[in-house]
PDB file of C-alpha atoms in Angstrom:
ATOM      1  CA  MET A  19       8.048 -22.707   1.784  1.00 76.00           C
ATOM      2  CA  ASN A  20      11.267 -22.205   3.712  1.00 85.00           C
ATOM      3  CA  THR A  21      12.168 -19.321   6.033  1.00 88.00           C
ATOM      4  CA  ARG A  22      14.376 -17.519   3.492  1.00 89.00           C
ATOM      5  CA  LEU A  23      11.664 -17.563   0.823  1.00 92.00           C
ATOM      6  CA  ALA A  24       9.027 -16.395   3.280  1.00 92.00           C
ATOM      7  CA  GLN A  25      11.274 -13.475   4.263  1.00 92.00           C
ATOM      8  CA  VAL A  26      11.799 -12.536   0.621  1.00 93.00           C
ATOM      9  CA  PHE A  27       8.038 -12.403  -0.032  1.00 94.00           C
ATOM     10  CA  SER A  28       7.550 -10.354   3.084  1.00 94.00           C
ATOM     11  CA  VAL A  29      10.127  -7.798   1.936  1.00 94.00           C
ATOM     12  CA  VAL A  30       9.233  -7.701  -1.775  1.00 94.00           C
ATOM     13  CA  LEU A  31       5.520  -7.357  -0.943  1.00 95.00           C
ATOM     14  CA  HIS A  32       6.016  -4.924   1.920  1.00 95.00           C
ATOM     15  CA  PRO A  33       3.011  -2.680   2.555  1.00 96.00           C
ATOM     16  CA  LEU A  34       5.007   0.511   1.745  1.00 96.00           C
ATOM     17  CA  LEU A  35       5.604  -0.827  -1.793  1.00 97.00           C
ATOM     18  CA  MET A  36       1.937  -1.404  -2.506  1.00 97.00           C
ATOM     19  CA  PRO A  37       1.042   2.181  -3.595  1.00 96.00           C
ATOM     20  CA  THR A  38       3.813   2.020  -6.219  1.00 97.00           C
ATOM     21  CA  LEU A  39       2.627  -1.394  -7.373  1.00 97.00           C
ATOM     22  CA  LEU A  40      -0.973  -0.363  -7.526  1.00 97.00           C
ATOM     23  CA  LEU A  41      -0.461   2.870  -9.401  1.00 97.00           C
ATOM     24  CA  GLY A  42       2.110   1.203 -11.600  1.00 97.00           C
ATOM     25  CA  VAL A  43      -0.521  -1.317 -12.729  1.00 97.00           C
ATOM     26  CA  LEU A  44      -3.093   1.387 -13.268  1.00 96.00           C
ATOM     27  CA  PHE A  45      -0.686   3.720 -15.133  1.00 96.00           C
ATOM     28  CA  PHE A  46       0.182   1.054 -17.704  1.00 96.00           C
ATOM     29  CA  PHE A  47      -2.804  -1.304 -17.829  1.00 96.00           C
ATOM     30  CA  ALA A  48      -5.751   1.123 -17.298  1.00 95.00           C
ATOM     31  CA  PRO A  49      -4.327   4.635 -17.932  1.00 95.00           C
ATOM     32  CA  SER A  50      -7.580   5.991 -19.341  1.00 93.00           C
ATOM     33  CA  VAL A  51      -9.492   5.213 -16.139  1.00 92.00           C
ATOM     34  CA  ILE A  52      -7.241   7.474 -14.103  1.00 91.00           C
ATOM     35  CA  GLY A  53      -6.641  10.059 -16.765  1.00 92.00           C
ATOM     36  CA  VAL A  54      -2.931   9.511 -17.389  1.00 94.00           C
ATOM     37  CA  ASP A  55      -3.375   8.154 -20.941  1.00 93.00           C
ATOM     38  CA  ILE A  56      -2.518  11.626 -22.232  1.00 93.00           C
ATOM     39  CA  LEU A  57       0.874  11.396 -20.592  1.00 93.00           C
ATOM     40  CA  SER A  58       3.809   9.650 -22.291  1.00 94.00           C
ATOM     41  CA  PRO A  59       5.215   6.457 -20.752  1.00 94.00           C
ATOM     42  CA  THR A  60       8.314   8.374 -19.708  1.00 96.00           C
ATOM     43  CA  VAL A  61       6.273  10.952 -17.803  1.00 94.00           C
ATOM     44  CA  ARG A  62       4.284   8.097 -16.181  1.00 95.00           C
ATOM     45  CA  VAL A  63       7.484   6.394 -14.989  1.00 96.00           C
ATOM     46  CA  THR A  64       8.725   9.733 -13.616  1.00 96.00           C
ATOM     47  CA  LEU A  65       5.414  10.299 -11.826  1.00 95.00           C
ATOM     48  CA  LEU A  66       5.573   6.753 -10.440  1.00 96.00           C
ATOM     49  CA  GLY A  67       9.083   7.559  -9.135  1.00 96.00           C
ATOM     50  CA  PHE A  68       7.655  10.550  -7.181  1.00 94.00           C
ATOM     51  CA  VAL A  69       4.953   8.283  -5.770  1.00 95.00           C
ATOM     52  CA  SER A  70       7.620   5.772  -4.673  1.00 96.00           C
ATOM     53  CA  ILE A  71       9.648   8.503  -2.998  1.00 96.00           C
ATOM     54  CA  THR A  72       6.743   9.850  -1.003  1.00 95.00           C
ATOM     55  CA  THR A  73       5.078   6.561  -0.135  1.00 96.00           C
ATOM     56  CA  PHE A  74       8.112   4.245   0.275  1.00 97.00           C
ATOM     57  CA  VAL A  75      11.436   5.944   0.619  1.00 97.00           C
ATOM     58  CA  LEU A  76      10.420   8.712   3.053  1.00 96.00           C
ATOM     59  CA  PRO A  77       8.313   6.482   5.329  1.00 96.00           C
ATOM     60  CA  ALA A  78      11.048   3.780   5.290  1.00 96.00           C
ATOM     61  CA  LEU A  79      13.725   6.301   6.300  1.00 96.00           C
ATOM     62  CA  THR A  80      11.476   7.661   8.982  1.00 96.00           C
ATOM     63  CA  ILE A  81      10.827   4.231  10.482  1.00 95.00           C
ATOM     64  CA  TYR A  82      14.604   3.536  10.357  1.00 95.00           C
ATOM     65  CA  TYR A  83      15.149   6.783  12.256  1.00 95.00           C
ATOM     66  CA  LEU A  84      12.621   5.714  14.872  1.00 94.00           C
ATOM     67  CA  TYR A  85      14.545   2.482  15.257  1.00 94.00           C
ATOM     68  CA  ARG A  86      17.953   4.190  15.463  1.00 93.00           C
ATOM     69  CA  ALA A  87      16.557   6.665  18.005  1.00 93.00           C
ATOM     70  CA  LYS A  88      15.300   3.734  20.003  1.00 91.00           C
ATOM     71  CA  TYR A  89      11.653   4.741  19.769  1.00 91.00           C
ATOM     72  CA  ILE A  90      10.967   1.213  18.524  1.00 92.00           C
ATOM     73  CA  LYS A  91      12.970  -1.959  19.381  1.00 90.00           C
ATOM     74  CA  SER A  92      12.895  -3.671  16.035  1.00 88.00           C
ATOM     75  CA  LEU A  93      12.434  -2.835  12.385  1.00 85.00           C
ATOM     76  CA  HIS A  94      10.245  -5.931  12.097  1.00 82.00           C
ATOM     77  CA  MET A  95       7.841  -4.322  14.635  1.00 83.00           C
ATOM     78  CA  GLN A  96       6.787  -7.750  15.957  1.00 81.00           C
ATOM     79  CA  ASP A  97       5.719  -6.353  19.310  1.00 84.00           C
ATOM     80  CA  LEU A  98       2.403  -4.530  19.456  1.00 83.00           C
ATOM     81  CA  ALA A  99       3.938  -1.563  21.235  1.00 84.00           C
ATOM     82  CA  ASP A 100       6.478  -1.092  18.368  1.00 88.00           C
ATOM     83  CA  ARG A 101       3.739  -0.836  15.743  1.00 90.00           C
ATOM     84  CA  ARG A 102       1.772   2.160  16.963  1.00 89.00           C
ATOM     85  CA  LEU A 103       4.064   5.131  16.464  1.00 93.00           C
ATOM     86  CA  PRO A 104       5.367   3.961  13.029  1.00 94.00           C
ATOM     87  CA  TYR A 105       1.819   3.527  11.697  1.00 95.00           C
ATOM     88  CA  PHE A 106       0.572   6.898  12.863  1.00 95.00           C
ATOM     89  CA  VAL A 107       3.713   8.633  11.556  1.00 95.00           C
ATOM     90  CA  THR A 108       3.341   6.760   8.199  1.00 96.00           C
ATOM     91  CA  ALA A 109      -0.315   7.824   8.041  1.00 96.00           C
ATOM     92  CA  LEU A 110       0.769  11.423   8.506  1.00 96.00           C
ATOM     93  CA  LEU A 111       3.343  11.091   5.726  1.00 96.00           C
ATOM     94  CA  TYR A 112       0.803   9.531   3.422  1.00 97.00           C
ATOM     95  CA  ALA A 113      -1.592  12.341   4.234  1.00 96.00           C
ATOM     96  CA  LEU A 114       1.073  14.884   3.247  1.00 95.00           C
ATOM     97  CA  SER A 115       1.677  12.843   0.059  1.00 95.00           C
ATOM     98  CA  THR A 116      -2.032  13.000  -0.726  1.00 95.00           C
ATOM     99  CA  TYR A 117      -1.974  16.774  -0.167  1.00 95.00           C
ATOM    100  CA  PHE A 118       1.067  17.040  -2.411  1.00 92.00           C
ATOM    101  CA  PHE A 119      -0.544  15.228  -5.342  1.00 93.00           C
ATOM    102  CA  THR A 120      -3.952  16.874  -4.990  1.00 93.00           C
ATOM    103  CA  VAL A 121      -3.162  20.415  -3.999  1.00 91.00           C
ATOM    104  CA  GLN A 122       0.473  21.216  -4.750  1.00 88.00           C
ATOM    105  CA  LEU A 123       0.419  19.489  -8.137  1.00 88.00           C
ATOM    106  CA  ARG A 124      -2.853  21.156  -9.132  1.00 87.00           C
ATOM    107  CA  ALA A 125      -2.317  20.611 -12.873  1.00 87.00           C
ATOM    108  CA  LEU A 126      -1.864  16.847 -12.328  1.00 89.00           C
ATOM    109  CA  SER A 127      -4.865  16.732 -10.010  1.00 90.00           C
ATOM    110  CA  GLU A 128      -7.071  18.223 -12.672  1.00 90.00           C
ATOM    111  CA  ILE A 129      -5.947  15.591 -15.146  1.00 90.00           C
ATOM    112  CA  SER A 130      -5.963  12.654 -12.720  1.00 91.00           C
ATOM    113  CA  PRO A 131      -7.745  13.342  -9.406  1.00 92.00           C
ATOM    114  CA  GLU A 132      -7.836   9.547  -8.981  1.00 93.00           C
ATOM    115  CA  ILE A 133      -4.179   9.516  -7.866  1.00 94.00           C
ATOM    116  CA  GLY A 134      -5.074  11.634  -4.851  1.00 94.00           C
ATOM    117  CA  ILE A 135      -8.164   9.552  -4.186  1.00 95.00           C
ATOM    118  CA  VAL A 136      -6.078   6.295  -4.216  1.00 95.00           C
ATOM    119  CA  LEU A 137      -3.470   7.814  -1.932  1.00 95.00           C
ATOM    120  CA  GLY A 138      -6.170   9.152   0.381  1.00 95.00           C
ATOM    121  CA  SER A 139      -7.774   5.717   0.689  1.00 96.00           C
ATOM    122  CA  ILE A 140      -4.395   4.169   1.492  1.00 96.00           C
ATOM    123  CA  THR A 141      -3.938   6.832   4.153  1.00 96.00           C
ATOM    124  CA  VAL A 142      -7.260   5.897   5.699  1.00 97.00           C
ATOM    125  CA  SER A 143      -6.262   2.205   5.702  1.00 96.00           C
ATOM    126  CA  ILE A 144      -2.989   2.958   7.456  1.00 96.00           C
ATOM    127  CA  LEU A 145      -4.715   5.105  10.018  1.00 96.00           C
ATOM    128  CA  LEU A 146      -7.189   2.279  10.727  1.00 96.00           C
ATOM    129  CA  VAL A 147      -4.249  -0.117  11.155  1.00 96.00           C
ATOM    130  CA  GLY A 148      -2.719   2.332  13.656  1.00 94.00           C
ATOM    131  CA  ILE A 149      -6.000   2.555  15.627  1.00 95.00           C
ATOM    132  CA  ILE A 150      -6.506  -1.185  15.616  1.00 95.00           C
ATOM    133  CA  SER A 151      -2.856  -1.704  16.690  1.00 93.00           C
ATOM    134  CA  LEU A 152      -3.610   0.151  19.904  1.00 91.00           C
ATOM    135  CA  SER A 153      -5.045  -3.111  21.144  1.00 92.00           C
ATOM    136  CA  TRP A 154      -4.642  -5.815  18.482  1.00 94.00           C
ATOM    137  CA  LYS A 155      -1.990  -6.917  16.001  1.00 93.00           C
ATOM    138  CA  ILE A 156      -3.645  -6.791  12.599  1.00 95.00           C
ATOM    139  CA  SER A 157      -1.603  -7.767   9.557  1.00 95.00           C
ATOM    140  CA  ALA A 158      -0.306  -4.626   7.756  1.00 95.00           C
ATOM    141  CA  HIS A 159       0.938  -6.846   4.976  1.00 96.00           C
ATOM    142  CA  GLY A 160      -2.594  -8.170   4.558  1.00 96.00           C
ATOM    143  CA  VAL A 161      -4.033  -4.661   4.493  1.00 97.00           C
ATOM    144  CA  GLY A 162      -1.492  -3.488   1.929  1.00 97.00           C
ATOM    145  CA  ILE A 163      -1.866  -6.232  -0.631  1.00 97.00           C
ATOM    146  CA  GLY A 164      -5.596  -6.421   0.069  1.00 97.00           C
ATOM    147  CA  GLY A 165      -5.961  -2.766  -0.738  1.00 96.00           C
ATOM    148  CA  CYS A 166      -3.997  -3.252  -3.949  1.00 96.00           C
ATOM    149  CA  PHE A 167      -6.108  -6.206  -5.010  1.00 96.00           C
ATOM    150  CA  GLY A 168      -9.402  -4.537  -4.077  1.00 96.00           C
ATOM    151  CA  ALA A 169      -8.670  -1.358  -6.024  1.00 96.00           C
ATOM    152  CA  ILE A 170      -7.616  -3.204  -9.157  1.00 96.00           C
ATOM    153  CA  LEU A 171     -10.619  -5.556  -8.916  1.00 96.00           C
ATOM    154  CA  GLY A 172     -13.047  -2.603  -8.351  1.00 95.00           C
ATOM    155  CA  ILE A 173     -11.719  -0.698 -11.350  1.00 96.00           C
ATOM    156  CA  ALA A 174     -11.713  -3.823 -13.505  1.00 96.00           C
ATOM    157  CA  VAL A 175     -15.387  -4.507 -12.751  1.00 95.00           C
ATOM    158  CA  LYS A 176     -16.693  -0.930 -12.571  1.00 95.00           C
ATOM    159  CA  PHE A 177     -15.084   0.156 -15.833  1.00 95.00           C
ATOM    160  CA  SER A 178     -14.989  -3.219 -17.660  1.00 93.00           C
ATOM    161  CA  GLN A 179     -11.224  -3.136 -17.879  1.00 94.00           C
ATOM    162  CA  THR A 180     -10.490  -6.646 -19.224  1.00 93.00           C
ATOM    163  CA  GLN A 181      -6.816  -5.823 -19.586  1.00 95.00           C
ATOM    164  CA  LEU A 182      -6.572  -5.894 -15.778  1.00 96.00           C
ATOM    165  CA  LEU A 183      -7.390  -9.607 -15.756  1.00 95.00           C
ATOM    166  CA  TYR A 184      -3.749 -10.716 -15.989  1.00 94.00           C
ATOM    167  CA  PRO A 185      -2.566  -8.411 -13.228  1.00 95.00           C
ATOM    168  CA  LEU A 186      -5.457  -9.660 -11.090  1.00 96.00           C
ATOM    169  CA  VAL A 187      -4.483 -13.278 -11.678  1.00 96.00           C
ATOM    170  CA  ILE A 188      -0.865 -12.575 -10.767  1.00 96.00           C
ATOM    171  CA  LEU A 189      -1.881 -10.555  -7.739  1.00 96.00           C
ATOM    172  CA  THR A 190      -4.167 -13.381  -6.543  1.00 95.00           C
ATOM    173  CA  VAL A 191      -1.167 -15.725  -6.576  1.00 96.00           C
ATOM    174  CA  LEU A 192       0.913 -13.117  -4.740  1.00 96.00           C
ATOM    175  CA  VAL A 193      -1.797 -12.781  -2.093  1.00 96.00           C
ATOM    176  CA  GLY A 194      -1.677 -16.491  -1.456  1.00 95.00           C
ATOM    177  CA  LEU A 195       2.125 -16.544  -1.290  1.00 95.00           C
ATOM    178  CA  LEU A 196       2.278 -13.528   1.067  1.00 96.00           C
ATOM    179  CA  ILE A 197      -0.401 -14.955   3.388  1.00 95.00           C
ATOM    180  CA  SER A 198       1.507 -18.250   3.479  1.00 94.00           C
ATOM    181  CA  ALA A 199       4.796 -16.445   4.162  1.00 95.00           C
ATOM    182  CA  ARG A 200       3.352 -14.383   7.082  1.00 95.00           C
ATOM    183  CA  LEU A 201       1.841 -17.495   8.668  1.00 95.00           C
ATOM    184  CA  TYR A 202       4.993 -19.558   8.063  1.00 93.00           C
ATOM    185  CA  LEU A 203       7.063 -16.886   9.831  1.00 93.00           C
ATOM    186  CA  ASN A 204       4.580 -16.849  12.731  1.00 92.00           C
ATOM    187  CA  ALA A 205       4.306 -13.087  12.223  1.00 88.00           C
ATOM    188  CA  HIS A 206       0.491 -13.328  12.566  1.00 91.00           C
ATOM    189  CA  THR A 207      -2.344 -15.626  13.368  1.00 93.00           C
ATOM    190  CA  PRO A 208      -4.713 -16.673  10.517  1.00 95.00           C
ATOM    191  CA  LEU A 209      -7.362 -14.339  11.960  1.00 96.00           C
ATOM    192  CA  GLN A 210      -4.965 -11.367  11.915  1.00 96.00           C
ATOM    193  CA  VAL A 211      -3.995 -11.992   8.292  1.00 96.00           C
ATOM    194  CA  ILE A 212      -7.598 -12.501   7.178  1.00 95.00           C
ATOM    195  CA  ALA A 213      -8.678  -9.356   9.071  1.00 97.00           C
ATOM    196  CA  GLY A 214      -5.928  -7.329   7.418  1.00 96.00           C
ATOM    197  CA  LEU A 215      -6.743  -8.608   3.938  1.00 96.00           C
ATOM    198  CA  SER A 216     -10.466  -7.982   4.442  1.00 96.00           C
ATOM    199  CA  LEU A 217      -9.880  -4.430   5.723  1.00 97.00           C
ATOM    200  CA  GLY A 218      -7.630  -3.555   2.775  1.00 97.00           C
ATOM    201  CA  ILE A 219     -10.095  -4.990   0.219  1.00 97.00           C
ATOM    202  CA  LEU A 220     -13.135  -3.306   1.845  1.00 97.00           C
ATOM    203  CA  VAL A 221     -11.582   0.194   2.014  1.00 97.00           C
ATOM    204  CA  SER A 222     -10.290   0.079  -1.540  1.00 96.00           C
ATOM    205  CA  LEU A 223     -13.474  -1.328  -3.029  1.00 95.00           C
ATOM    206  CA  LEU A 224     -15.588   1.280  -1.267  1.00 96.00           C
ATOM    207  CA  THR A 225     -13.262   4.026  -2.483  1.00 95.00           C
ATOM    208  CA  VAL A 226     -13.367   2.879  -6.067  1.00 94.00           C
ATOM    209  CA  TRP A 227     -17.094   2.448  -6.089  1.00 92.00           C
ATOM    210  CA  GLN A 228     -17.847   5.814  -4.474  1.00 91.00           C
ATOM    211  CA  PHE A 229     -15.105   8.195  -5.706  1.00 90.00           C
ATOM    212  CA  VAL A 230     -13.359   6.878  -8.841  1.00 82.00           C
TER     213      VAL A 230
END
């Protein structure tokens, strides 16, 4: 793996994109599990667009503002001090997104409360990353893709969703590529990546098993 390819994997599999990826897989491979099977594909795509705006676009713009305002030194947030404020702000934005999809969109919440549950579990993961980042540099990329993998795996096993097998296989390959990329770029130590991956998987599996 060369540097350019490692950077591409780090961007394409950025943690802020994981909620869109996760819900996209569930919307179209296991819609009955989360109650969106009664919605047309067009409505699901539109809903996924709203998820992307609240969980990717708004947090990304906020982090860019923090950079431009010199609250953080780099968008890559390589220094531990640069990671704390963005993670806590992102956790707040995700909490607001969870509130929006569970309280403001009451009709949707009654059909698919699982959307709010998934977003809530991601919020918890981000908050934990922020807390850990007060003293240690855990891999947010690992947490993000680990959460995505854990949620899909948990739903596949709990609800016998065999159609999720192919997404799981592809995601397993992506996990390996992303871990390799982060290590190749010296963004994290092996322990930091493994800790992030484990945290993401654990939180998402517990959420699926207890609340979905």
